[in-house]
mmCIF file of C-alpha atoms in Angstrom:
data_model
loop_
_atom_site.group_PDB
_atom_site.id
_atom_site.type_symbol
_atom_site.label_atom_id
_atom_site.label_comp_id
_atom_site.label_asym_id
_atom_site.label_seq_id
_atom_site.Cartn_x
_atom_site.Cartn_y
_atom_site.Cartn_z
ATOM 1 C CA MET U 1 122.841 -14.520 90.448
ATOM 2 C CA ILE U 2 121.857 -12.892 93.715
ATOM 3 C CA ASP U 3 119.078 -10.308 93.290
ATOM 4 C CA PRO U 4 120.233 -7.137 95.143
ATOM 5 C CA ASN U 5 116.748 -5.626 95.200
ATOM 6 C CA LYS U 6 115.358 -8.724 96.839
ATOM 7 C CA ILE U 7 118.186 -8.602 99.393
ATOM 8 C CA LYS U 8 117.311 -4.998 100.293
ATOM 9 C CA LEU U 9 113.624 -5.862 100.786
ATOM 10 C CA LEU U 10 114.557 -8.856 102.930
ATOM 11 C CA ALA U 11 116.912 -6.660 104.981
ATOM 12 C CA THR U 12 114.125 -4.194 105.739
ATOM 13 C CA ASP U 13 111.896 -7.053 106.856
ATOM 14 C CA ALA U 14 114.706 -8.634 108.893
ATOM 15 C CA ILE U 15 115.457 -5.394 110.746
ATOM 16 C CA SER U 16 111.777 -5.000 111.609
ATOM 17 C CA LEU U 17 111.719 -8.574 112.937
ATOM 18 C CA LEU U 18 114.855 -7.925 114.990
ATOM 19 C CA GLN U 19 113.250 -4.849 116.536
ATOM 20 C CA SER U 20 110.273 -6.972 117.616
ATOM 21 C CA LEU U 21 112.592 -9.581 119.124
ATOM 22 C CA ILE U 22 114.537 -6.934 121.065
ATOM 23 C CA ARG U 23 111.311 -5.534 122.548
ATOM 24 C CA THR U 24 110.419 -8.968 123.912
ATOM 25 C CA PRO U 25 112.514 -10.318 126.814
ATOM 26 C CA SER U 26 113.826 -13.782 125.970
ATOM 27 C CA PHE U 27 116.205 -14.886 128.685
ATOM 28 C CA SER U 28 117.248 -18.526 128.433
ATOM 29 C CA LYS U 29 114.290 -20.791 129.367
ATOM 30 C CA GLU U 30 111.968 -17.768 129.026
ATOM 31 C CA GLU U 31 111.760 -17.477 125.229
ATOM 32 C CA SER U 32 108.045 -18.106 124.761
ATOM 33 C CA GLY U 33 107.344 -14.516 123.642
ATOM 34 C CA THR U 34 109.998 -14.454 120.934
ATOM 35 C CA ALA U 35 108.950 -17.932 119.782
ATOM 36 C CA ASP U 36 105.427 -16.530 119.289
ATOM 37 C CA ILE U 37 106.854 -13.651 117.251
ATOM 38 C CA LEU U 38 108.837 -16.003 115.019
ATOM 39 C CA VAL U 39 105.847 -18.244 114.337
ATOM 40 C CA SER U 40 103.752 -15.179 113.423
ATOM 41 C CA PHE U 41 106.521 -13.876 111.169
ATOM 42 C CA PHE U 42 106.633 -17.107 109.177
ATOM 43 C CA LYS U 43 102.845 -17.186 108.967
ATOM 44 C CA LYS U 44 102.903 -13.661 107.519
ATOM 45 C CA HIS U 45 105.210 -14.985 104.806
ATOM 46 C CA ASN U 46 102.915 -17.978 104.126
ATOM 47 C CA ILE U 47 105.479 -20.403 105.516
ATOM 48 C CA ASP U 48 104.323 -23.298 107.656
ATOM 49 C CA ALA U 49 106.342 -23.026 110.861
ATOM 50 C CA HIS U 50 106.543 -25.742 113.497
ATOM 51 C CA ARG U 51 107.215 -25.281 117.186
ATOM 52 C CA TYR U 52 108.621 -27.616 119.812
ATOM 53 C CA LEU U 53 109.011 -26.104 123.275
ATOM 54 C CA ASN U 54 110.497 -22.675 122.425
ATOM 55 C CA ASN U 55 112.202 -23.890 119.262
ATOM 56 C CA VAL U 56 110.738 -22.759 115.922
ATOM 57 C CA TRP U 57 111.575 -24.471 112.637
ATOM 58 C CA ALA U 58 110.519 -24.632 108.998
ATOM 59 C CA VAL U 59 111.502 -26.462 105.805
ATOM 60 C CA ASN U 60 111.736 -25.182 102.237
ATOM 61 C CA LYS U 61 108.555 -25.466 100.131
ATOM 62 C CA TYR U 62 109.809 -28.269 97.879
ATOM 63 C CA PHE U 63 111.502 -30.335 100.578
ATOM 64 C CA ASP U 64 112.615 -33.741 99.247
ATOM 65 C CA LYS U 65 113.695 -36.347 101.802
ATOM 66 C CA SER U 66 115.977 -38.011 99.248
ATOM 67 C CA ARG U 67 118.248 -34.949 99.061
ATOM 68 C CA PRO U 68 121.015 -33.747 101.396
ATOM 69 C CA THR U 69 119.935 -31.081 103.882
ATOM 70 C CA LEU U 70 121.395 -27.759 104.970
ATOM 71 C CA LEU U 71 120.360 -26.612 108.437
ATOM 72 C CA LEU U 72 120.373 -22.871 109.117
ATOM 73 C CA ASN U 73 120.441 -22.442 112.880
ATOM 74 C CA SER U 74 120.721 -19.599 115.344
ATOM 75 C CA HIS U 75 119.249 -18.800 118.745
ATOM 76 C CA HIS U 76 116.696 -16.307 120.042
ATOM 77 C CA ASP U 77 117.480 -16.462 123.759
ATOM 78 C CA THR U 78 119.660 -13.844 125.427
ATOM 79 C CA VAL U 79 121.669 -13.375 128.577
ATOM 80 C CA LYS U 80 120.368 -10.910 131.166
ATOM 81 C CA PRO U 81 121.371 -7.298 130.531
ATOM 82 C CA ASN U 82 124.736 -6.080 131.712
ATOM 83 C CA PRO U 83 124.269 -3.735 134.736
ATOM 84 C CA GLN U 84 126.309 -1.058 132.948
ATOM 85 C CA TYR U 85 123.635 -0.459 130.281
ATOM 86 C CA THR U 86 122.939 3.229 129.740
ATOM 87 C CA LYS U 87 120.107 2.529 127.269
ATOM 88 C CA ASP U 88 116.924 0.530 127.758
ATOM 89 C CA PRO U 89 118.008 -2.990 126.696
ATOM 90 C CA PHE U 90 114.495 -3.723 125.414
ATOM 91 C CA GLN U 91 114.145 -0.580 123.336
ATOM 92 C CA PRO U 92 115.404 -1.072 119.753
ATOM 93 C CA VAL U 93 116.930 2.350 119.200
ATOM 94 C CA MET U 94 118.546 3.269 115.868
ATOM 95 C CA GLU U 95 121.394 5.769 116.055
ATOM 96 C CA GLU U 96 124.151 6.530 113.564
ATOM 97 C CA GLY U 97 123.578 3.387 111.558
ATOM 98 C CA LYS U 98 123.430 1.125 114.614
ATOM 99 C CA LEU U 99 120.534 -0.840 116.066
ATOM 100 C CA TYR U 100 120.867 -1.018 119.851
ATOM 101 C CA GLY U 101 119.215 -3.565 122.121
ATOM 102 C CA LEU U 102 119.783 -6.737 124.096
ATOM 103 C CA GLY U 103 120.447 -9.627 121.725
ATOM 104 C CA SER U 104 120.840 -7.375 118.684
ATOM 105 C CA ASN U 105 124.349 -8.705 118.029
ATOM 106 C CA ASP U 106 124.192 -12.052 119.850
ATOM 107 C CA ALA U 107 122.486 -13.520 118.056
ATOM 108 C CA GLY U 108 119.552 -11.507 116.738
ATOM 109 C CA GLY U 109 121.447 -10.146 113.744
ATOM 110 C CA PRO U 110 122.680 -13.569 112.586
ATOM 111 C CA LEU U 111 119.249 -15.112 113.285
ATOM 112 C CA VAL U 112 117.200 -12.653 111.218
ATOM 113 C CA SER U 113 119.819 -12.748 108.454
ATOM 114 C CA LEU U 114 119.561 -16.551 108.275
ATOM 115 C CA ILE U 115 115.762 -16.311 108.270
ATOM 116 C CA ALA U 116 115.974 -13.860 105.351
ATOM 117 C CA ALA U 117 118.308 -16.213 103.464
ATOM 118 C CA PHE U 118 115.879 -19.074 104.118
ATOM 119 C CA ILE U 119 113.012 -16.998 102.684
ATOM 120 C CA TYR U 120 115.173 -16.094 99.669
ATOM 121 C CA PHE U 121 115.379 -19.777 98.694
ATOM 122 C CA TYR U 122 112.060 -20.947 100.170
ATOM 123 C CA ASN U 123 110.061 -21.125 96.914
ATOM 124 C CA ALA U 124 112.925 -22.320 94.700
ATOM 125 C CA LYS U 125 112.340 -25.580 92.868
ATOM 126 C CA ASP U 126 114.917 -28.293 92.242
ATOM 127 C CA LEU U 127 117.410 -27.195 94.887
ATOM 128 C CA PRO U 128 120.252 -29.740 95.162
ATOM 129 C CA TRP U 129 119.912 -29.619 98.965
ATOM 130 C CA ASN U 130 116.927 -29.085 101.225
ATOM 131 C CA ILE U 131 117.044 -26.098 103.580
ATOM 132 C CA VAL U 132 115.788 -26.254 107.169
ATOM 133 C CA LEU U 133 115.613 -23.146 109.353
ATOM 134 C CA ALA U 134 115.767 -23.610 113.131
ATOM 135 C CA ALA U 135 115.492 -20.708 115.590
ATOM 136 C CA THR U 136 116.329 -22.358 118.877
ATOM 137 C CA ALA U 137 116.286 -21.691 122.615
ATOM 138 C CA GLU U 138 118.657 -21.992 125.584
ATOM 139 C CA GLU U 139 121.898 -21.534 123.623
ATOM 140 C CA GLU U 140 123.314 -19.100 126.172
ATOM 141 C CA ILE U 141 123.165 -21.732 128.903
ATOM 142 C CA SER U 142 123.825 -24.774 126.681
ATOM 143 C CA GLY U 143 120.425 -25.969 127.853
ATOM 144 C CA LYS U 144 118.939 -29.327 126.979
ATOM 145 C CA ASN U 145 115.675 -27.863 125.619
ATOM 146 C CA GLY U 146 117.290 -26.062 122.695
ATOM 147 C CA ILE U 147 118.878 -27.440 119.519
ATOM 148 C CA GLU U 148 119.658 -30.747 121.234
ATOM 149 C CA ALA U 149 115.982 -31.330 122.058
ATOM 150 C CA LEU U 150 114.826 -30.273 118.601
ATOM 151 C CA LEU U 151 117.176 -32.682 116.831
ATOM 152 C CA ASN U 152 115.611 -35.515 118.835
ATOM 153 C CA GLU U 153 111.973 -34.409 118.478
ATOM 154 C CA GLU U 154 109.682 -36.901 116.713
ATOM 155 C CA GLU U 155 107.861 -34.443 114.434
ATOM 156 C CA PHE U 156 111.139 -32.829 113.379
ATOM 157 C CA LEU U 157 112.684 -36.225 112.615
ATOM 158 C CA SER U 158 109.600 -37.418 110.743
ATOM 159 C CA THR U 159 109.181 -34.274 108.648
ATOM 160 C CA THR U 160 112.842 -34.144 107.677
ATOM 161 C CA GLY U 161 113.168 -37.884 106.998
ATOM 162 C CA THR U 162 115.643 -38.580 109.780
ATOM 163 C CA LEU U 163 113.659 -40.985 111.968
ATOM 164 C CA ASN U 164 116.742 -43.182 112.327
ATOM 165 C CA ASN U 165 118.358 -40.092 113.898
ATOM 166 C CA THR U 166 121.580 -40.471 111.899
ATOM 167 C CA PHE U 167 121.432 -37.162 109.982
ATOM 168 C CA GLN U 168 123.368 -38.586 107.074
ATOM 169 C CA ASN U 169 124.114 -35.964 104.389
ATOM 170 C CA TRP U 170 123.258 -33.064 106.707
ATOM 171 C CA SER U 171 125.357 -29.923 107.059
ATOM 172 C CA ALA U 172 124.763 -26.704 108.981
ATOM 173 C CA ILE U 173 125.477 -23.008 109.126
ATOM 174 C CA VAL U 174 125.309 -21.801 112.730
ATOM 175 C CA GLY U 175 124.597 -18.083 112.981
ATOM 176 C CA GLU U 176 126.815 -16.294 115.485
ATOM 177 C CA PRO U 177 128.560 -12.900 115.252
ATOM 178 C CA THR U 178 131.861 -13.612 113.454
ATOM 179 C CA GLN U 179 132.005 -10.554 111.147
ATOM 180 C CA MET U 180 130.992 -13.052 108.425
ATOM 181 C CA GLU U 181 134.319 -14.862 108.748
ATOM 182 C CA LEU U 182 134.350 -18.669 108.811
ATOM 183 C CA ALA U 183 134.781 -20.410 112.150
ATOM 184 C CA VAL U 184 135.606 -23.891 110.862
ATOM 185 C CA ALA U 185 136.463 -25.218 114.307
ATOM 186 C CA GLU U 186 135.319 -24.428 117.810
ATOM 187 C CA LYS U 187 136.729 -25.229 121.201
ATOM 188 C CA GLY U 188 134.749 -27.467 123.474
ATOM 189 C CA LEU U 189 133.993 -26.640 127.103
ATOM 190 C CA LEU U 190 134.765 -28.775 130.122
ATOM 191 C CA VAL U 191 133.889 -27.310 133.526
ATOM 192 C CA LEU U 192 135.323 -29.085 136.563
ATOM 193 C CA ASP U 193 134.346 -28.775 140.220
ATOM 194 C CA CYS U 194 137.400 -29.764 142.231
ATOM 195 C CA ILE U 195 137.431 -30.438 145.966
ATOM 196 C CA ALA U 196 140.601 -30.580 148.047
ATOM 197 C CA HIS U 197 140.073 -32.578 151.259
ATOM 198 C CA GLY U 198 141.988 -31.746 154.440
ATOM 199 C CA LYS U 199 141.574 -32.380 158.152
ATOM 200 C CA ALA U 200 140.104 -30.002 160.726
ATOM 201 C CA GLY U 201 142.305 -28.546 163.422
ATOM 202 C CA HIS U 202 142.922 -25.442 165.549
ATOM 203 C CA ALA U 203 144.787 -22.804 163.559
ATOM 204 C CA ALA U 204 146.802 -21.629 166.595
ATOM 205 C CA ARG U 205 148.235 -25.074 167.252
ATOM 206 C CA GLU U 206 148.941 -25.825 163.570
ATOM 207 C CA GLU U 207 146.783 -28.921 163.751
ATOM 208 C CA GLY U 208 145.077 -30.688 160.885
ATOM 209 C CA VAL U 209 145.649 -30.571 157.137
ATOM 210 C CA ASN U 210 144.742 -27.292 155.477
ATOM 211 C CA ALA U 211 142.517 -27.945 152.461
ATOM 212 C CA ILE U 212 143.296 -24.477 151.076
ATOM 213 C CA TYR U 213 146.985 -25.314 150.788
ATOM 214 C CA LYS U 214 146.154 -28.571 148.989
ATOM 215 C CA ALA U 215 143.899 -26.596 146.655
ATOM 216 C CA MET U 216 146.701 -24.069 146.073
ATOM 217 C CA ASP U 217 149.033 -26.848 144.943
ATOM 218 C CA ALA U 218 146.399 -28.059 142.486
ATOM 219 C CA ILE U 219 145.634 -24.539 141.275
ATOM 220 C CA GLN U 220 149.343 -23.982 140.659
ATOM 221 C CA TRP U 221 149.323 -27.111 138.497
ATOM 222 C CA PHE U 222 146.393 -25.790 136.464
ATOM 223 C CA ARG U 223 148.192 -22.474 136.063
ATOM 224 C CA ASN U 224 151.438 -23.978 134.826
ATOM 225 C CA HIS U 225 150.495 -27.127 132.940
ATOM 226 C CA ARG U 226 150.706 -27.094 129.149
ATOM 227 C CA PHE U 227 149.194 -29.914 127.156
ATOM 228 C CA PRO U 228 151.778 -30.965 124.550
ATOM 229 C CA LYS U 229 149.445 -31.603 121.596
ATOM 230 C CA GLU U 230 148.322 -28.481 119.727
ATOM 231 C CA SER U 231 145.387 -28.218 117.330
ATOM 232 C CA GLU U 232 146.049 -26.905 113.819
ATOM 233 C CA THR U 233 143.023 -24.586 113.954
ATOM 234 C CA LEU U 234 142.344 -24.149 117.690
ATOM 235 C CA GLY U 235 145.821 -23.941 119.185
ATOM 236 C CA MET U 236 146.416 -24.960 122.788
ATOM 237 C CA VAL U 237 144.030 -26.293 125.407
ATOM 238 C CA LYS U 238 143.385 -23.417 127.848
ATOM 239 C CA MET U 239 142.601 -23.839 131.562
ATOM 240 C CA ASN U 240 141.523 -21.171 134.043
ATOM 241 C CA VAL U 241 140.532 -21.452 137.704
ATOM 242 C CA THR U 242 137.519 -19.167 137.994
ATOM 243 C CA SER U 243 136.184 -19.481 141.559
ATOM 244 C CA ILE U 244 137.198 -20.807 144.983
ATOM 245 C CA ILE U 245 135.393 -21.333 148.289
ATOM 246 C CA THR U 246 135.882 -23.218 151.586
ATOM 247 C CA ASP U 247 133.454 -24.859 153.980
ATOM 248 C CA ASN U 248 134.815 -22.768 156.832
ATOM 249 C CA LYS U 249 133.943 -19.219 157.970
ATOM 250 C CA ALA U 250 135.813 -19.243 161.296
ATOM 251 C CA HIS U 251 139.245 -17.596 161.324
ATOM 252 C CA ASN U 252 140.745 -20.041 163.804
ATOM 253 C CA VAL U 253 139.788 -23.383 162.222
ATOM 254 C CA VAL U 254 141.801 -25.159 159.561
ATOM 255 C CA PRO U 255 139.331 -25.826 156.707
ATOM 256 C CA VAL U 256 138.363 -29.404 155.924
ATOM 257 C CA THR U 257 137.437 -28.802 152.277
ATOM 258 C CA CYS U 258 138.263 -26.231 149.644
ATOM 259 C CA GLN U 259 136.303 -26.251 146.399
ATOM 260 C CA PHE U 260 137.338 -24.506 143.186
ATOM 261 C CA THR U 261 136.046 -24.420 139.635
ATOM 262 C CA VAL U 262 138.101 -24.810 136.476
ATOM 263 C CA ASP U 263 137.038 -23.625 133.018
ATOM 264 C CA ILE U 264 138.775 -25.671 130.307
ATOM 265 C CA ARG U 265 138.559 -24.854 126.609
ATOM 266 C CA VAL U 266 139.254 -28.151 124.884
ATOM 267 C CA THR U 267 140.613 -28.488 121.347
ATOM 268 C CA ASP U 268 140.171 -31.307 118.869
ATOM 269 C CA ALA U 269 143.645 -32.558 119.869
ATOM 270 C CA TYR U 270 142.166 -34.163 123.010
ATOM 271 C CA THR U 271 138.907 -35.765 124.059
ATOM 272 C CA HIS U 272 137.235 -34.692 127.278
ATOM 273 C CA GLU U 273 138.056 -38.112 128.706
ATOM 274 C CA GLU U 274 141.768 -37.757 127.934
ATOM 275 C CA ILE U 275 141.872 -34.326 129.582
ATOM 276 C CA LEU U 276 140.083 -35.678 132.639
ATOM 277 C CA ASP U 277 142.463 -38.643 132.957
ATOM 278 C CA ILE U 278 145.523 -36.375 132.846
ATOM 279 C CA ILE U 279 144.098 -34.028 135.488
ATOM 280 C CA THR U 280 142.996 -36.724 137.942
ATOM 281 C CA ALA U 281 146.434 -38.334 137.717
ATOM 282 C CA SER U 282 148.177 -35.003 138.385
ATOM 283 C CA ILE U 283 146.381 -33.356 141.329
ATOM 284 C CA ASP U 284 145.408 -34.515 144.816
ATOM 285 C CA CYS U 285 141.761 -33.465 144.616
ATOM 286 C CA GLU U 286 138.354 -34.903 143.930
ATOM 287 C CA VAL U 287 137.407 -33.913 140.365
ATOM 288 C CA LYS U 288 133.809 -33.776 139.113
ATOM 289 C CA PRO U 289 132.949 -32.712 135.538
ATOM 290 C CA ARG U 290 129.680 -30.800 135.281
ATOM 291 C CA SER U 291 129.056 -32.030 131.764
ATOM 292 C CA MET U 292 130.831 -33.856 128.943
ATOM 293 C CA ARG U 293 128.433 -32.596 126.232
ATOM 294 C CA LEU U 294 130.207 -29.580 124.767
ATOM 295 C CA ARG U 295 132.870 -31.160 122.577
ATOM 296 C CA ALA U 296 135.374 -29.478 120.297
ATOM 297 C CA THR U 297 134.116 -29.570 116.722
ATOM 298 C CA ALA U 298 135.543 -29.002 113.256
ATOM 299 C CA ILE U 299 134.101 -29.022 109.742
ATOM 300 C CA PRO U 300 136.373 -30.693 107.143
ATOM 301 C CA LEU U 301 138.260 -28.079 105.149
ATOM 302 C CA HIS U 302 137.224 -29.888 101.940
ATOM 303 C CA HIS U 303 133.509 -29.569 102.788
ATOM 304 C CA PRO U 304 131.418 -27.895 100.025
ATOM 305 C CA LEU U 305 130.520 -24.986 102.346
ATOM 306 C CA VAL U 306 134.182 -24.272 103.068
ATOM 307 C CA ASN U 307 135.137 -24.672 99.411
ATOM 308 C CA ALA U 308 132.388 -22.255 98.393
ATOM 309 C CA ALA U 309 133.470 -19.715 101.005
ATOM 310 C CA SER U 310 137.093 -19.984 99.845
ATOM 311 C CA GLU U 311 135.921 -19.307 96.304
ATOM 312 C CA MET U 312 134.276 -16.154 97.668
ATOM 313 C CA GLY U 313 137.646 -15.083 99.089
ATOM 314 C CA LYS U 314 136.900 -15.784 102.739
ATOM 315 C CA GLY U 315 139.489 -17.033 105.188
ATOM 316 C CA TYR U 316 138.831 -19.283 108.164
ATOM 317 C CA TYR U 317 139.814 -19.579 111.809
ATOM 318 C CA GLY U 318 139.274 -21.634 114.946
ATOM 319 C CA SER U 319 136.851 -20.078 117.434
ATOM 320 C CA PRO U 320 137.746 -19.934 121.154
ATOM 321 C CA THR U 321 134.069 -19.610 122.147
ATOM 322 C CA SER U 322 131.442 -22.326 122.201
ATOM 323 C CA SER U 323 127.983 -22.305 120.635
ATOM 324 C CA ASP U 324 125.248 -24.709 119.578
ATOM 325 C CA LYS U 325 127.726 -25.963 116.986
ATOM 326 C CA ALA U 326 129.007 -28.211 119.787
ATOM 327 C CA LEU U 327 125.607 -29.928 120.023
ATOM 328 C CA ILE U 328 125.040 -30.495 116.298
ATOM 329 C CA PRO U 329 126.043 -34.068 115.351
ATOM 330 C CA PHE U 330 127.110 -33.276 111.773
ATOM 331 C CA ALA U 331 129.430 -30.894 109.922
ATOM 332 C CA ALA U 332 128.688 -27.283 110.845
ATOM 333 C CA LEU U 333 130.194 -23.948 109.904
ATOM 334 C CA LYS U 334 129.834 -21.004 112.311
ATOM 335 C CA MET U 335 129.508 -17.546 110.775
ATOM 336 C CA GLY U 336 127.350 -14.465 110.896
ATOM 337 C CA PRO U 337 127.099 -10.679 110.938
ATOM 338 C CA GLY U 338 128.122 -8.747 114.016
ATOM 339 C CA ASP U 339 131.179 -8.892 116.221
ATOM 340 C CA SER U 340 131.705 -11.390 119.031
ATOM 341 C CA ALA U 341 133.416 -8.650 121.073
ATOM 342 C CA ARG U 342 130.039 -6.879 121.435
ATOM 343 C CA SER U 343 128.278 -9.961 122.811
ATOM 344 C CA HIS U 344 127.051 -9.644 126.411
ATOM 345 C CA SER U 345 128.353 -6.068 126.581
ATOM 346 C CA ALA U 346 126.494 -3.008 127.818
ATOM 347 C CA ASP U 347 124.526 -1.129 125.141
ATOM 348 C CA GLU U 348 124.851 -4.035 122.721
ATOM 349 C CA TYR U 349 124.352 -3.118 119.072
ATOM 350 C CA ILE U 350 124.693 -4.260 115.486
ATOM 351 C CA TYR U 351 125.239 -2.071 112.441
ATOM 352 C CA LEU U 352 122.247 -2.009 110.097
ATOM 353 C CA ARG U 353 124.567 -2.510 107.146
ATOM 354 C CA GLU U 354 125.877 -5.691 108.786
ATOM 355 C CA ILE U 355 122.424 -7.249 108.571
ATOM 356 C CA GLU U 356 122.109 -6.563 104.840
ATOM 357 C CA GLU U 357 125.687 -7.783 104.346
ATOM 358 C CA GLY U 358 124.849 -10.876 106.386
ATOM 359 C CA ILE U 359 121.835 -11.712 104.245
ATOM 360 C CA GLU U 360 123.809 -11.166 101.059
ATOM 361 C CA GLY U 361 126.734 -13.210 102.408
ATOM 362 C CA TYR U 362 124.566 -16.129 103.496
ATOM 363 C CA THR U 363 122.617 -16.251 100.223
ATOM 364 C CA ARG U 364 125.789 -16.025 98.153
ATOM 365 C CA LEU U 365 127.431 -18.795 100.184
ATOM 366 C CA ILE U 366 124.392 -21.049 99.796
ATOM 367 C CA GLU U 367 124.080 -20.331 96.066
ATOM 368 C CA THR U 368 127.802 -20.929 95.481
ATOM 369 C CA THR U 369 127.675 -24.165 97.473
ATOM 370 C CA PHE U 370 124.664 -25.429 95.536
ATOM 371 C CA LYS U 371 126.379 -24.692 92.224
ATOM 372 C CA LYS U 372 129.419 -26.680 93.306
ATOM 373 C CA VAL U 373 127.411 -29.759 94.319
ATOM 374 C CA GLN U 374 125.061 -29.894 91.326
#
């Protein structure tokens, strides 16, 4: 049974930690200060924390390499503050049951709630699964020195018994603001830089081949095309042209090149390679993917975490946004306190009650899961 008094004490501690994190700027690639705070926090709780770059991680006291492992992961980097802030983004102000501050909702609230849940189980003996807590960097930019780097780091692999880097029998809860609903699937991200090539000429004499017009034909294709296969949990593949620029600034010269960027949210109905093949066969442009790393992901609906959550009465959905879930090479469930609609907004906040509810929800989910697998 979950101890409500212990949850309340952990919530008080978690809110204090979140206030410290808000006071400390932690833009992506600049998270050293918050990493220091997290290491000190674990030390205060007599937990041996490890650090690699700006990633901080710890394992439960009675870690046993022969057991399956549950990774609790969230990030401590933030975007830069929205210019429409009316409050100091680095001042953790409490008003009317809300805690304001940059990163309070995305993903400070989920992070400190996961840390509290980790502490709740830290000293427990004979857990059916190990628990690993990872507070990672560079999530907001899908950087390579965040969760991806940590999961390939030698000390992490050695300590957790995964030197062969296969992560067999690992599962994860990724902390993001989902109002504690279950995101069982998540769209991948494919960003394309497309270049339409024309031929220079004098605009008055209608010479050359206008690269803008070629780009317009391609953009019209992106606007109208519908991929026929639809994902059960993620729906349709979505494509949006988000920027356009030419090489030419003169009004009287037909532009030679026109470059535009396409943001594609990929479902599990297609691979990145299949999407790319369809596009290159359909438009008369040079197409360059920026990255093929952020794949669509889904946790099996029969997974113990999903079964446990269903037993708790929770529904599930497919998330249109990407997170570090895309970079975790094993089954991962995305959930956490807070609301995704508040992320990256001016005067970001999280309700104080959401943090306590997040801690209680995480601990109950873990306890229910462990009972089902024993």
